[in-house]
Amino acid sequence: MEPVKAPNLSLLTKAHDNKWVAFSLDYKKLLAVAESLISLRQKIGQTKAVVMHVLPAHMGYAPTAR
């Protein structure tokens, strides 16, 4: 199994807050941005991409361990 690479978050701006984004598989390009996951999938079609939701800058993320 290959380790997961970190996306190039420097591509994201305040305009991407609370939106869905699609990165290229090498994480170097931002392919599409949309308000919803359904809209994003329509924009990228069959293109393979890494998809994520961008949290607003004032929110943090703390994963839990169970």
JSON list of N, CA, C and O in Angstrom, two decimals:
[
{"chain": "A", "resi": 1, "resn": "MET", "atom": "N", "xyz": [0.84, -1.17, 0.00]},
{"chain": "A", "resi": 1, "resn": "MET", "atom": "CA", "xyz": [0.00, 0.00, 0.00]},
{"chain": "A", "resi": 1, "resn": "MET", "atom": "C", "xyz": [0.88, 1.24, 0.00]},
{"chain": "A", "resi": 1, "resn": "MET", "atom": "O", "xyz": [1.85, 1.32, 0.74]},
{"chain": "A", "resi": 2, "resn": "GLU", "atom": "N", "xyz": [0.54, 2.20, -0.84]},
{"chain": "A", "resi": 2, "resn": "GLU", "atom": "CA", "xyz": [1.31, 3.44, -0.93]},
{"chain": "A", "resi": 2, "resn": "GLU", "atom": "C", "xyz": [0.81, 4.45, 0.11]},
{"chain": "A", "resi": 2, "resn": "GLU", "atom": "O", "xyz": [-0.38, 4.52, 0.38]},
{"chain": "A", "resi": 3, "resn": "PRO", "atom": "N", "xyz": [1.72, 5.24, 0.68]},
{"chain": "A", "resi": 3, "resn": "PRO", "atom": "CA", "xyz": [1.28, 6.28, 1.61]},
{"chain": "A", "resi": 3, "resn": "PRO", "atom": "C", "xyz": [0.51, 7.37, 0.86]},
{"chain": "A", "resi": 3, "resn": "PRO", "atom": "O", "xyz": [0.74, 7.62, -0.33]},
{"chain": "A", "resi": 4, "resn": "VAL", "atom": "N", "xyz": [-0.42, 7.98, 1.53]},
{"chain": "A", "resi": 4, "resn": "VAL", "atom": "CA", "xyz": [-1.22, 9.05, 0.94]},
{"chain": "A", "resi": 4, "resn": "VAL", "atom": "C", "xyz": [-0.39, 10.33, 0.91]},
{"chain": "A", "resi": 4, "resn": "VAL", "atom": "O", "xyz": [0.20, 10.71, 1.92]},
{"chain": "A", "resi": 5, "resn": "LYS", "atom": "N", "xyz": [-0.33, 10.97, -0.24]},
{"chain": "A", "resi": 5, "resn": "LYS", "atom": "CA", "xyz": [0.39, 12.24, -0.36]},
{"chain": "A", "resi": 5, "resn": "LYS", "atom": "C", "xyz": [-0.51, 13.37, 0.12]},
{"chain": "A", "resi": 5, "resn": "LYS", "atom": "O", "xyz": [-1.73, 13.28, 0.04]},
{"chain": "A", "resi": 6, "resn": "ALA", "atom": "N", "xyz": [0.09, 14.43, 0.58]},
{"chain": "A", "resi": 6, "resn": "ALA", "atom": "CA", "xyz": [-0.68, 15.59, 1.01]},
{"chain": "A", "resi": 6, "resn": "ALA", "atom": "C", "xyz": [-1.00, 16.47, -0.19]},
{"chain": "A", "resi": 6, "resn": "ALA", "atom": "O", "xyz": [-0.14, 16.69, -1.04]},
{"chain": "A", "resi": 7, "resn": "PRO", "atom": "N", "xyz": [-2.23, 16.96, -0.28]},
{"chain": "A", "resi": 7, "resn": "PRO", "atom": "CA", "xyz": [-2.56, 17.85, -1.39]},
{"chain": "A", "resi": 7, "resn": "PRO", "atom": "C", "xyz": [-1.83, 19.18, -1.26]},
{"chain": "A", "resi": 7, "resn": "PRO", "atom": "O", "xyz": [-1.43, 19.58, -0.17]},
{"chain": "A", "resi": 8, "resn": "ASN", "atom": "N", "xyz": [-1.67, 19.87, -2.38]},
{"chain": "A", "resi": 8, "resn": "ASN", "atom": "CA", "xyz": [-1.03, 21.18, -2.39]},
{"chain": "A", "resi": 8, "resn": "ASN", "atom": "C", "xyz": [-2.07, 22.20, -1.93]},
{"chain": "A", "resi": 8, "resn": "ASN", "atom": "O", "xyz": [-2.77, 22.80, -2.74]},
{"chain": "A", "resi": 9, "resn": "LEU", "atom": "N", "xyz": [-2.17, 22.39, -0.62]},
{"chain": "A", "resi": 9, "resn": "LEU", "atom": "CA", "xyz": [-3.19, 23.29, -0.08]},
{"chain": "A", "resi": 9, "resn": "LEU", "atom": "C", "xyz": [-2.92, 24.76, -0.39]},
{"chain": "A", "resi": 9, "resn": "LEU", "atom": "O", "xyz": [-3.80, 25.59, -0.21]},
{"chain": "A", "resi": 10, "resn": "SER", "atom": "N", "xyz": [-1.74, 25.07, -0.90]},
{"chain": "A", "resi": 10, "resn": "SER", "atom": "CA", "xyz": [-1.46, 26.46, -1.28]},
{"chain": "A", "resi": 10, "resn": "SER", "atom": "C", "xyz": [-2.30, 26.87, -2.49]},
{"chain": "A", "resi": 10, "resn": "SER", "atom": "O", "xyz": [-2.43, 28.06, -2.77]},
{"chain": "A", "resi": 11, "resn": "LEU", "atom": "N", "xyz": [-2.90, 25.90, -3.17]},
{"chain": "A", "resi": 11, "resn": "LEU", "atom": "CA", "xyz": [-3.78, 26.21, -4.29]},
{"chain": "A", "resi": 11, "resn": "LEU", "atom": "C", "xyz": [-5.14, 26.73, -3.83]},
{"chain": "A", "resi": 11, "resn": "LEU", "atom": "O", "xyz": [-5.89, 27.32, -4.61]},
{"chain": "A", "resi": 12, "resn": "LEU", "atom": "N", "xyz": [-5.45, 26.51, -2.57]},
{"chain": "A", "resi": 12, "resn": "LEU", "atom": "CA", "xyz": [-6.75, 26.91, -2.04]},
{"chain": "A", "resi": 12, "resn": "LEU", "atom": "C", "xyz": [-6.70, 28.32, -1.48]},
{"chain": "A", "resi": 12, "resn": "LEU", "atom": "O", "xyz": [-5.73, 28.73, -0.86]},
{"chain": "A", "resi": 13, "resn": "THR", "atom": "N", "xyz": [-7.80, 29.06, -1.69]},
{"chain": "A", "resi": 13, "resn": "THR", "atom": "CA", "xyz": [-7.92, 30.42, -1.17]},
{"chain": "A", "resi": 13, "resn": "THR", "atom": "C", "xyz": [-9.19, 30.51, -0.34]},
{"chain": "A", "resi": 13, "resn": "THR", "atom": "O", "xyz": [-9.95, 29.55, -0.24]},
{"chain": "A", "resi": 14, "resn": "LYS", "atom": "N", "xyz": [-9.44, 31.66, 0.22]},
{"chain": "A", "resi": 14, "resn": "LYS", "atom": "CA", "xyz": [-10.66, 31.89, 1.00]},
{"chain": "A", "resi": 14, "resn": "LYS", "atom": "C", "xyz": [-11.90, 31.62, 0.14]},
{"chain": "A", "resi": 14, "resn": "LYS", "atom": "O", "xyz": [-12.93, 31.18, 0.66]},
{"chain": "A", "resi": 15, "resn": "ALA", "atom": "N", "xyz": [-11.80, 31.82, -1.16]},
{"chain": "A", "resi": 15, "resn": "ALA", "atom": "CA", "xyz": [-12.93, 31.58, -2.06]},
{"chain": "A", "resi": 15, "resn": "ALA", "atom": "C", "xyz": [-13.34, 30.11, -2.11]},
{"chain": "A", "resi": 15, "resn": "ALA", "atom": "O", "xyz": [-14.44, 29.79, -2.53]},
{"chain": "A", "resi": 16, "resn": "HIS", "atom": "N", "xyz": [-12.46, 29.22, -1.69]},
{"chain": "A", "resi": 16, "resn": "HIS", "atom": "CA", "xyz": [-12.75, 27.79, -1.71]},
{"chain": "A", "resi": 16, "resn": "HIS", "atom": "C", "xyz": [-13.39, 27.29, -0.41]},
{"chain": "A", "resi": 16, "resn": "HIS", "atom": "O", "xyz": [-13.80, 26.14, -0.33]},
{"chain": "A", "resi": 17, "resn": "ASP", "atom": "N", "xyz": [-13.47, 28.17, 0.62]},
{"chain": "A", "resi": 17, "resn": "ASP", "atom": "CA", "xyz": [-14.04, 27.77, 1.90]},
{"chain": "A", "resi": 17, "resn": "ASP", "atom": "C", "xyz": [-15.44, 27.20, 1.73]},
{"chain": "A", "resi": 17, "resn": "ASP", "atom": "O", "xyz": [-16.27, 27.76, 1.00]},
{"chain": "A", "resi": 18, "resn": "ASN", "atom": "N", "xyz": [-15.69, 26.07, 2.40]},
{"chain": "A", "resi": 18, "resn": "ASN", "atom": "CA", "xyz": [-16.99, 25.41, 2.42]},
{"chain": "A", "resi": 18, "resn": "ASN", "atom": "C", "xyz": [-17.45, 24.94, 1.04]},
{"chain": "A", "resi": 18, "resn": "ASN", "atom": "O", "xyz": [-18.64, 24.87, 0.75]},
{"chain": "A", "resi": 19, "resn": "LYS", "atom": "N", "xyz": [-16.49, 24.64, 0.16]},
{"chain": "A", "resi": 19, "resn": "LYS", "atom": "CA", "xyz": [-16.80, 24.13, -1.18]},
{"chain": "A", "resi": 19, "resn": "LYS", "atom": "C", "xyz": [-16.12, 22.77, -1.36]},
{"chain": "A", "resi": 19, "resn": "LYS", "atom": "O", "xyz": [-15.24, 22.39, -0.60]},
{"chain": "A", "resi": 20, "resn": "TRP", "atom": "N", "xyz": [-16.53, 22.06, -2.38]},
{"chain": "A", "resi": 20, "resn": "TRP", "atom": "CA", "xyz": [-15.91, 20.79, -2.76]},
{"chain": "A", "resi": 20, "resn": "TRP", "atom": "C", "xyz": [-14.88, 21.06, -3.84]},
{"chain": "A", "resi": 20, "resn": "TRP", "atom": "O", "xyz": [-15.12, 21.87, -4.75]},
{"chain": "A", "resi": 21, "resn": "VAL", "atom": "N", "xyz": [-13.73, 20.43, -3.72]},
{"chain": "A", "resi": 21, "resn": "VAL", "atom": "CA", "xyz": [-12.66, 20.60, -4.71]},
{"chain": "A", "resi": 21, "resn": "VAL", "atom": "C", "xyz": [-12.17, 19.24, -5.19]},
{"chain": "A", "resi": 21, "resn": "VAL", "atom": "O", "xyz": [-12.26, 18.25, -4.48]},
{"chain": "A", "resi": 22, "resn": "ALA", "atom": "N", "xyz": [-11.64, 19.23, -6.41]},
{"chain": "A", "resi": 22, "resn": "ALA", "atom": "CA", "xyz": [-11.05, 18.02, -6.98]},
{"chain": "A", "resi": 22, "resn": "ALA", "atom": "C", "xyz": [-9.62, 18.35, -7.38]},
{"chain": "A", "resi": 22, "resn": "ALA", "atom": "O", "xyz": [-9.37, 19.29, -8.13]},
{"chain": "A", "resi": 23, "resn": "PHE", "atom": "N", "xyz": [-8.68, 17.55, -6.84]},
{"chain": "A", "resi": 23, "resn": "PHE", "atom": "CA", "xyz": [-7.27, 17.67, -7.19]},
{"chain": "A", "resi": 23, "resn": "PHE", "atom": "C", "xyz": [-6.89, 16.59, -8.19]},
{"chain": "A", "resi": 23, "resn": "PHE", "atom": "O", "xyz": [-7.49, 15.51, -8.20]},
{"chain": "A", "resi": 24, "resn": "SER", "atom": "N", "xyz": [-5.87, 16.84, -8.99]},
{"chain": "A", "resi": 24, "resn": "SER", "atom": "CA", "xyz": [-5.31, 15.80, -9.86]},
{"chain": "A", "resi": 24, "resn": "SER", "atom": "C", "xyz": [-4.73, 14.71, -8.96]},
{"chain": "A", "resi": 24, "resn": "SER", "atom": "O", "xyz": [-4.48, 14.94, -7.77]},
{"chain": "A", "resi": 25, "resn": "LEU", "atom": "N", "xyz": [-4.54, 13.53, -9.51]},
{"chain": "A", "resi": 25, "resn": "LEU", "atom": "CA", "xyz": [-4.05, 12.40, -8.71]},
{"chain": "A", "resi": 25, "resn": "LEU", "atom": "C", "xyz": [-2.67, 12.65, -8.11]},
{"chain": "A", "resi": 25, "resn": "LEU", "atom": "O", "xyz": [-2.33, 12.08, -7.08]},
{"chain": "A", "resi": 26, "resn": "ASP", "atom": "N", "xyz": [-1.88, 13.54, -8.74]},
{"chain": "A", "resi": 26, "resn": "ASP", "atom": "CA", "xyz": [-0.57, 13.87, -8.17]},
{"chain": "A", "resi": 26, "resn": "ASP", "atom": "C", "xyz": [-0.65, 15.06, -7.21]},
{"chain": "A", "resi": 26, "resn": "ASP", "atom": "O", "xyz": [0.37, 15.51, -6.69]},
{"chain": "A", "resi": 27, "resn": "TYR", "atom": "N", "xyz": [-1.85, 15.55, -6.96]},
{"chain": "A", "resi": 27, "resn": "TYR", "atom": "CA", "xyz": [-2.12, 16.64, -6.01]},
{"chain": "A", "resi": 27, "resn": "TYR", "atom": "C", "xyz": [-1.50, 17.98, -6.42]},
{"chain": "A", "resi": 27, "resn": "TYR", "atom": "O", "xyz": [-1.43, 18.88, -5.61]},
{"chain": "A", "resi": 28, "resn": "LYS", "atom": "N", "xyz": [-1.07, 18.11, -7.65]},
{"chain": "A", "resi": 28, "resn": "LYS", "atom": "CA", "xyz": [-0.40, 19.35, -8.06]},
{"chain": "A", "resi": 28, "resn": "LYS", "atom": "C", "xyz": [-1.34, 20.36, -8.71]},
{"chain": "A", "resi": 28, "resn": "LYS", "atom": "O", "xyz": [-1.00, 21.54, -8.79]},
{"chain": "A", "resi": 29, "resn": "LYS", "atom": "N", "xyz": [-2.51, 19.90, -9.20]},
{"chain": "A", "resi": 29, "resn": "LYS", "atom": "CA", "xyz": [-3.44, 20.81, -9.89]},
{"chain": "A", "resi": 29, "resn": "LYS", "atom": "C", "xyz": [-4.82, 20.73, -9.26]},
{"chain": "A", "resi": 29, "resn": "LYS", "atom": "O", "xyz": [-5.28, 19.66, -8.88]},
{"chain": "A", "resi": 30, "resn": "LEU", "atom": "N", "xyz": [-5.48, 21.87, -9.20]},
{"chain": "A", "resi": 30, "resn": "LEU", "atom": "CA", "xyz": [-6.86, 21.94, -8.78]},
{"chain": "A", "resi": 30, "resn": "LEU", "atom": "C", "xyz": [-7.71, 21.82, -10.04]},
{"chain": "A", "resi": 30, "resn": "LEU", "atom": "O", "xyz": [-7.63, 22.68, -10.92]},
{"chain": "A", "resi": 31, "resn": "LEU", "atom": "N", "xyz": [-8.46, 20.75, -10.16]},
{"chain": "A", "resi": 31, "resn": "LEU", "atom": "CA", "xyz": [-9.21, 20.48, -11.39]},
{"chain": "A", "resi": 31, "resn": "LEU", "atom": "C", "xyz": [-10.57, 21.17, -11.45]},
{"chain": "A", "resi": 31, "resn": "LEU", "atom": "O", "xyz": [-11.00, 21.59, -12.51]},
{"chain": "A", "resi": 32, "resn": "ALA", "atom": "N", "xyz": [-11.26, 21.21, -10.31]},
{"chain": "A", "resi": 32, "resn": "ALA", "atom": "CA", "xyz": [-12.61, 21.79, -10.31]},
{"chain": "A", "resi": 32, "resn": "ALA", "atom": "C", "xyz": [-13.00, 22.18, -8.90]},
{"chain": "A", "resi": 32, "resn": "ALA", "atom": "O", "xyz": [-12.48, 21.66, -7.91]},
{"chain": "A", "resi": 33, "resn": "VAL", "atom": "N", "xyz": [-13.96, 23.11, -8.82]},
{"chain": "A", "resi": 33, "resn": "VAL", "atom": "CA", "xyz": [-14.52, 23.58, -7.55]},
{"chain": "A", "resi": 33, "resn": "VAL", "atom": "C", "xyz": [-16.02, 23.66, -7.73]},
{"chain": "A", "resi": 33, "resn": "VAL", "atom": "O", "xyz": [-16.51, 24.08, -8.78]},
{"chain": "A", "resi": 34, "resn": "ALA", "atom": "N", "xyz": [-16.78, 23.27, -6.69]},
{"chain": "A", "resi": 34, "resn": "ALA", "atom": "CA", "xyz": [-18.24, 23.34, -6.78]},
{"chain": "A", "resi": 34, "resn": "ALA", "atom": "C", "xyz": [-18.84, 23.49, -5.39]},
{"chain": "A", "resi": 34, "resn": "ALA", "atom": "O", "xyz": [-18.20, 23.19, -4.38]},
{"chain": "A", "resi": 35, "resn": "GLU", "atom": "N", "xyz": [-20.09, 23.94, -5.37]},
{"chain": "A", "resi": 35, "resn": "GLU", "atom": "CA", "xyz": [-20.82, 24.10, -4.11]},
{"chain": "A", "resi": 35, "resn": "GLU", "atom": "C", "xyz": [-21.23, 22.77, -3.51]},
{"chain": "A", "resi": 35, "resn": "GLU", "atom": "O", "xyz": [-21.34, 22.64, -2.30]},
{"chain": "A", "resi": 36, "resn": "SER", "atom": "N", "xyz": [-21.48, 21.77, -4.34]},
{"chain": "A", "resi": 36, "resn": "SER", "atom": "CA", "xyz": [-21.93, 20.47, -3.85]},
{"chain": "A", "resi": 36, "resn": "SER", "atom": "C", "xyz": [-21.09, 19.35, -4.47]},
{"chain": "A", "resi": 36, "resn": "SER", "atom": "O", "xyz": [-20.48, 19.52, -5.53]},
{"chain": "A", "resi": 37, "resn": "LEU", "atom": "N", "xyz": [-21.12, 18.21, -3.82]},
{"chain": "A", "resi": 37, "resn": "LEU", "atom": "CA", "xyz": [-20.39, 17.05, -4.32]},
{"chain": "A", "resi": 37, "resn": "LEU", "atom": "C", "xyz": [-20.98, 16.58, -5.65]},
{"chain": "A", "resi": 37, "resn": "LEU", "atom": "O", "xyz": [-20.25, 16.22, -6.57]},
{"chain": "A", "resi": 38, "resn": "ILE", "atom": "N", "xyz": [-22.28, 16.63, -5.78]},
{"chain": "A", "resi": 38, "resn": "ILE", "atom": "CA", "xyz": [-22.93, 16.22, -7.04]},
{"chain": "A", "resi": 38, "resn": "ILE", "atom": "C", "xyz": [-22.47, 17.13, -8.18]},
{"chain": "A", "resi": 38, "resn": "ILE", "atom": "O", "xyz": [-22.13, 16.64, -9.26]},
{"chain": "A", "resi": 39, "resn": "SER", "atom": "N", "xyz": [-22.45, 18.43, -7.94]},
{"chain": "A", "resi": 39, "resn": "SER", "atom": "CA", "xyz": [-22.00, 19.38, -8.98]},
{"chain": "A", "resi": 39, "resn": "SER", "atom": "C", "xyz": [-20.54, 19.14, -9.35]},
{"chain": "A", "resi": 39, "resn": "SER", "atom": "O", "xyz": [-20.16, 19.22, -10.52]},
{"chain": "A", "resi": 40, "resn": "LEU", "atom": "N", "xyz": [-19.72, 18.84, -8.35]},
{"chain": "A", "resi": 40, "resn": "LEU", "atom": "CA", "xyz": [-18.31, 18.59, -8.62]},
{"chain": "A", "resi": 40, "resn": "LEU", "atom": "C", "xyz": [-18.14, 17.36, -9.49]},
{"chain": "A", "resi": 40, "resn": "LEU", "atom": "O", "xyz": [-17.38, 17.37, -10.45]},
{"chain": "A", "resi": 41, "resn": "ARG", "atom": "N", "xyz": [-18.87, 16.28, -9.17]},
{"chain": "A", "resi": 41, "resn": "ARG", "atom": "CA", "xyz": [-18.78, 15.04, -9.97]},
{"chain": "A", "resi": 41, "resn": "ARG", "atom": "C", "xyz": [-19.22, 15.31, -11.41]},
{"chain": "A", "resi": 41, "resn": "ARG", "atom": "O", "xyz": [-18.65, 14.78, -12.35]},
{"chain": "A", "resi": 42, "resn": "GLN", "atom": "N", "xyz": [-20.22, 16.15, -11.59]},
{"chain": "A", "resi": 42, "resn": "GLN", "atom": "CA", "xyz": [-20.66, 16.50, -12.94]},
{"chain": "A", "resi": 42, "resn": "GLN", "atom": "C", "xyz": [-19.57, 17.26, -13.68]},
{"chain": "A", "resi": 42, "resn": "GLN", "atom": "O", "xyz": [-19.36, 17.05, -14.87]},
{"chain": "A", "resi": 43, "resn": "LYS", "atom": "N", "xyz": [-18.87, 18.14, -12.99]},
{"chain": "A", "resi": 43, "resn": "LYS", "atom": "CA", "xyz": [-17.81, 18.93, -13.62]},
{"chain": "A", "resi": 43, "resn": "LYS", "atom": "C", "xyz": [-16.62, 18.07, -14.05]},
{"chain": "A", "resi": 43, "resn": "LYS", "atom": "O", "xyz": [-16.05, 18.29, -15.11]},
{"chain": "A", "resi": 44, "resn": "ILE", "atom": "N", "xyz": [-16.23, 17.11, -13.20]},
{"chain": "A", "resi": 44, "resn": "ILE", "atom": "CA", "xyz": [-15.04, 16.33, -13.54]},
{"chain": "A", "resi": 44, "resn": "ILE", "atom": "C", "xyz": [-15.37, 15.08, -14.35]},
{"chain": "A", "resi": 44, "resn": "ILE", "atom": "O", "xyz": [-14.46, 14.47, -14.92]},
{"chain": "A", "resi": 45, "resn": "GLY", "atom": "N", "xyz": [-16.64, 14.71, -14.41]},
{"chain": "A", "resi": 45, "resn": "GLY", "atom": "CA", "xyz": [-17.04, 13.56, -15.24]},
{"chain": "A", "resi": 45, "resn": "GLY", "atom": "C", "xyz": [-16.31, 12.29, -14.84]},
{"chain": "A", "resi": 45, "resn": "GLY", "atom": "O", "xyz": [-16.26, 11.94, -13.67]},
{"chain": "A", "resi": 46, "resn": "GLN", "atom": "N", "xyz": [-15.70, 11.63, -15.81]},
{"chain": "A", "resi": 46, "resn": "GLN", "atom": "CA", "xyz": [-14.99, 10.37, -15.57]},
{"chain": "A", "resi": 46, "resn": "GLN", "atom": "C", "xyz": [-13.52, 10.56, -15.19]},
{"chain": "A", "resi": 46, "resn": "GLN", "atom": "O", "xyz": [-12.80, 9.58, -14.99]},
{"chain": "A", "resi": 47, "resn": "THR", "atom": "N", "xyz": [-13.09, 11.81, -15.08]},
{"chain": "A", "resi": 47, "resn": "THR", "atom": "CA", "xyz": [-11.70, 12.09, -14.71]},
{"chain": "A", "resi": 47, "resn": "THR", "atom": "C", "xyz": [-11.42, 11.58, -13.31]},
{"chain": "A", "resi": 47, "resn": "THR", "atom": "O", "xyz": [-12.19, 11.84, -12.38]},
{"chain": "A", "resi": 48, "resn": "LYS", "atom": "N", "xyz": [-10.34, 10.85, -13.16]},
{"chain": "A", "resi": 48, "resn": "LYS", "atom": "CA", "xyz": [-9.94, 10.39, -11.83]},
{"chain": "A", "resi": 48, "resn": "LYS", "atom": "C", "xyz": [-9.36, 11.57, -11.07]},
{"chain": "A", "resi": 48, "resn": "LYS", "atom": "O", "xyz": [-8.53, 12.31, -11.61]},
{"chain": "A", "resi": 49, "resn": "ALA", "atom": "N", "xyz": [-9.81, 11.73, -9.84]},
{"chain": "A", "resi": 49, "resn": "ALA", "atom": "CA", "xyz": [-9.39, 12.88, -9.05]},
{"chain": "A", "resi": 49, "resn": "ALA", "atom": "C", "xyz": [-9.47, 12.55, -7.56]},
{"chain": "A", "resi": 49, "resn": "ALA", "atom": "O", "xyz": [-10.14, 11.60, -7.16]},
{"chain": "A", "resi": 50, "resn": "VAL", "atom": "N", "xyz": [-8.79, 13.37, -6.77]},
{"chain": "A", "resi": 50, "resn": "VAL", "atom": "CA", "xyz": [-8.90, 13.30, -5.32]},
{"chain": "A", "resi": 50, "resn": "VAL", "atom": "C", "xyz": [-9.87, 14.40, -4.91]},
{"chain": "A", "resi": 50, "resn": "VAL", "atom": "O", "xyz": [-9.65, 15.57, -5.21]},
{"chain": "A", "resi": 51, "resn": "VAL", "atom": "N", "xyz": [-10.94, 14.01, -4.26]},
{"chain": "A", "resi": 51, "resn": "VAL", "atom": "CA", "xyz": [-12.02, 14.95, -3.92]},
{"chain": "A", "resi": 51, "resn": "VAL", "atom": "C", "xyz": [-12.01, 15.21, -2.42]},
{"chain": "A", "resi": 51, "resn": "VAL", "atom": "O", "xyz": [-11.84, 14.29, -1.62]},
{"chain": "A", "resi": 52, "resn": "MET", "atom": "N", "xyz": [-12.20, 16.48, -2.06]},
{"chain": "A", "resi": 52, "resn": "MET", "atom": "CA", "xyz": [-12.30, 16.82, -0.64]},
{"chain": "A", "resi": 52, "resn": "MET", "atom": "C", "xyz": [-13.18, 18.03, -0.43]},
{"chain": "A", "resi": 52, "resn": "MET", "atom": "O", "xyz": [-13.37, 18.83, -1.36]},
{"chain": "A", "resi": 53, "resn": "HIS", "atom": "N", "xyz": [-13.70, 18.15, 0.76]},
{"chain": "A", "resi": 53, "resn": "HIS", "atom": "CA", "xyz": [-14.48, 19.32, 1.15]},
{"chain": "A", "resi": 53, "resn": "HIS", "atom": "C", "xyz": [-13.56, 20.26, 1.91]},
{"chain": "A", "resi": 53, "resn": "HIS", "atom": "O", "xyz": [-12.84, 19.82, 2.82]},
{"chain": "A", "resi": 54, "resn": "VAL", "atom": "N", "xyz": [-13.56, 21.53, 1.56]},
{"chain": "A", "resi": 54, "resn": "VAL", "atom": "CA", "xyz": [-12.68, 22.51, 2.20]},
{"chain": "A", "resi": 54, "resn": "VAL", "atom": "C", "xyz": [-13.44, 23.15, 3.36]},
{"chain": "A", "resi": 54, "resn": "VAL", "atom": "O", "xyz": [-14.47, 23.78, 3.16]},
{"chain": "A", "resi": 55, "resn": "LEU", "atom": "N", "xyz": [-12.91, 22.97, 4.57]},
{"chain": "A", "resi": 55, "resn": "LEU", "atom": "CA", "xyz": [-13.52, 23.60, 5.73]},
{"chain": "A", "resi": 55, "resn": "LEU", "atom": "C", "xyz": [-13.21, 25.09, 5.74]},
{"chain": "A", "resi": 55, "resn": "LEU", "atom": "O", "xyz": [-12.15, 25.51, 5.26]},
{"chain": "A", "resi": 56, "resn": "PRO", "atom": "N", "xyz": [-14.10, 25.90, 6.31]},
{"chain": "A", "resi": 56, "resn": "PRO", "atom": "CA", "xyz": [-13.79, 27.33, 6.47]},
{"chain": "A", "resi": 56, "resn": "PRO", "atom": "C", "xyz": [-12.51, 27.50, 7.29]},
{"chain": "A", "resi": 56, "resn": "PRO", "atom": "O", "xyz": [-12.22, 26.69, 8.18]},
{"chain": "A", "resi": 57, "resn": "ALA", "atom": "N", "xyz": [-11.77, 28.55, 7.02]},
{"chain": "A", "resi": 57, "resn": "ALA", "atom": "CA", "xyz": [-10.46, 28.76, 7.66]},
{"chain": "A", "resi": 57, "resn": "ALA", "atom": "C", "xyz": [-10.55, 28.85, 9.18]},
{"chain": "A", "resi": 57, "resn": "ALA", "atom": "O", "xyz": [-9.63, 28.45, 9.88]},
{"chain": "A", "resi": 58, "resn": "HIS", "atom": "N", "xyz": [-11.65, 29.33, 9.71]},
{"chain": "A", "resi": 58, "resn": "HIS", "atom": "CA", "xyz": [-11.78, 29.48, 11.16]},
{"chain": "A", "resi": 58, "resn": "HIS", "atom": "C", "xyz": [-12.09, 28.17, 11.87]},
{"chain": "A", "resi": 58, "resn": "HIS", "atom": "O", "xyz": [-12.09, 28.11, 13.09]},
{"chain": "A", "resi": 59, "resn": "MET", "atom": "N", "xyz": [-12.35, 27.11, 11.12]},
{"chain": "A", "resi": 59, "resn": "MET", "atom": "CA", "xyz": [-12.65, 25.82, 11.73]},
{"chain": "A", "resi": 59, "resn": "MET", "atom": "C", "xyz": [-11.42, 24.94, 11.72]},
{"chain": "A", "resi": 59, "resn": "MET", "atom": "O", "xyz": [-10.63, 24.95, 10.79]},
{"chain": "A", "resi": 60, "resn": "GLY", "atom": "N", "xyz": [-11.26, 24.16, 12.74]},
{"chain": "A", "resi": 60, "resn": "GLY", "atom": "CA", "xyz": [-10.17, 23.21, 12.81]},
{"chain": "A", "resi": 60, "resn": "GLY", "atom": "C", "xyz": [-10.68, 21.81, 12.56]},
{"chain": "A", "resi": 60, "resn": "GLY", "atom": "O", "xyz": [-11.89, 21.57, 12.55]},
{"chain": "A", "resi": 61, "resn": "TYR", "atom": "N", "xyz": [-9.79, 20.89, 12.38]},
{"chain": "A", "resi": 61, "resn": "TYR", "atom": "CA", "xyz": [-10.16, 19.49, 12.19]},
{"chain": "A", "resi": 61, "resn": "TYR", "atom": "C", "xyz": [-9.38, 18.65, 13.18]},
{"chain": "A", "resi": 61, "resn": "TYR", "atom": "O", "xyz": [-8.17, 18.74, 13.24]},
{"chain": "A", "resi": 62, "resn": "ALA", "atom": "N", "xyz": [-10.08, 17.89, 13.96]},
{"chain": "A", "resi": 62, "resn": "ALA", "atom": "CA", "xyz": [-9.43, 17.01, 14.93]},
{"chain": "A", "resi": 62, "resn": "ALA", "atom": "C", "xyz": [-10.04, 15.62, 14.77]},
{"chain": "A", "resi": 62, "resn": "ALA", "atom": "O", "xyz": [-11.17, 15.40, 15.18]},
{"chain": "A", "resi": 63, "resn": "PRO", "atom": "N", "xyz": [-9.31, 14.71, 14.14]},
{"chain": "A", "resi": 63, "resn": "PRO", "atom": "CA", "xyz": [-9.85, 13.35, 13.99]},
{"chain": "A", "resi": 63, "resn": "PRO", "atom": "C", "xyz": [-9.93, 12.64, 15.34]},
{"chain": "A", "resi": 63, "resn": "PRO", "atom": "O", "xyz": [-9.22, 13.00, 16.28]},
{"chain": "A", "resi": 64, "resn": "THR", "atom": "N", "xyz": [-10.82, 11.69, 15.44]},
{"chain": "A", "resi": 64, "resn": "THR", "atom": "CA", "xyz": [-10.94, 10.93, 16.68]},
{"chain": "A", "resi": 64, "resn": "THR", "atom": "C", "xyz": [-10.43, 9.52, 16.46]},
{"chain": "A", "resi": 64, "resn": "THR", "atom": "O", "xyz": [-10.43, 9.02, 15.35]},
{"chain": "A", "resi": 65, "resn": "ALA", "atom": "N", "xyz": [-10.00, 8.91, 17.52]},
{"chain": "A", "resi": 65, "resn": "ALA", "atom": "CA", "xyz": [-9.55, 7.52, 17.46]},
{"chain": "A", "resi": 65, "resn": "ALA", "atom": "C", "xyz": [-10.52, 6.70, 18.30]},
{"chain": "A", "resi": 65, "resn": "ALA", "atom": "O", "xyz": [-10.81, 7.03, 19.44]},
{"chain": "A", "resi": 66, "resn": "ARG", "atom": "N", "xyz": [-11.04, 5.65, 17.71]},
{"chain": "A", "resi": 66, "resn": "ARG", "atom": "CA", "xyz": [-11.98, 4.79, 18.45]},
{"chain": "A", "resi": 66, "resn": "ARG", "atom": "C", "xyz": [-11.41, 3.43, 18.61]},
{"chain": "A", "resi": 66, "resn": "ARG", "atom": "O", "xyz": [-10.70, 2.91, 17.88]}
]
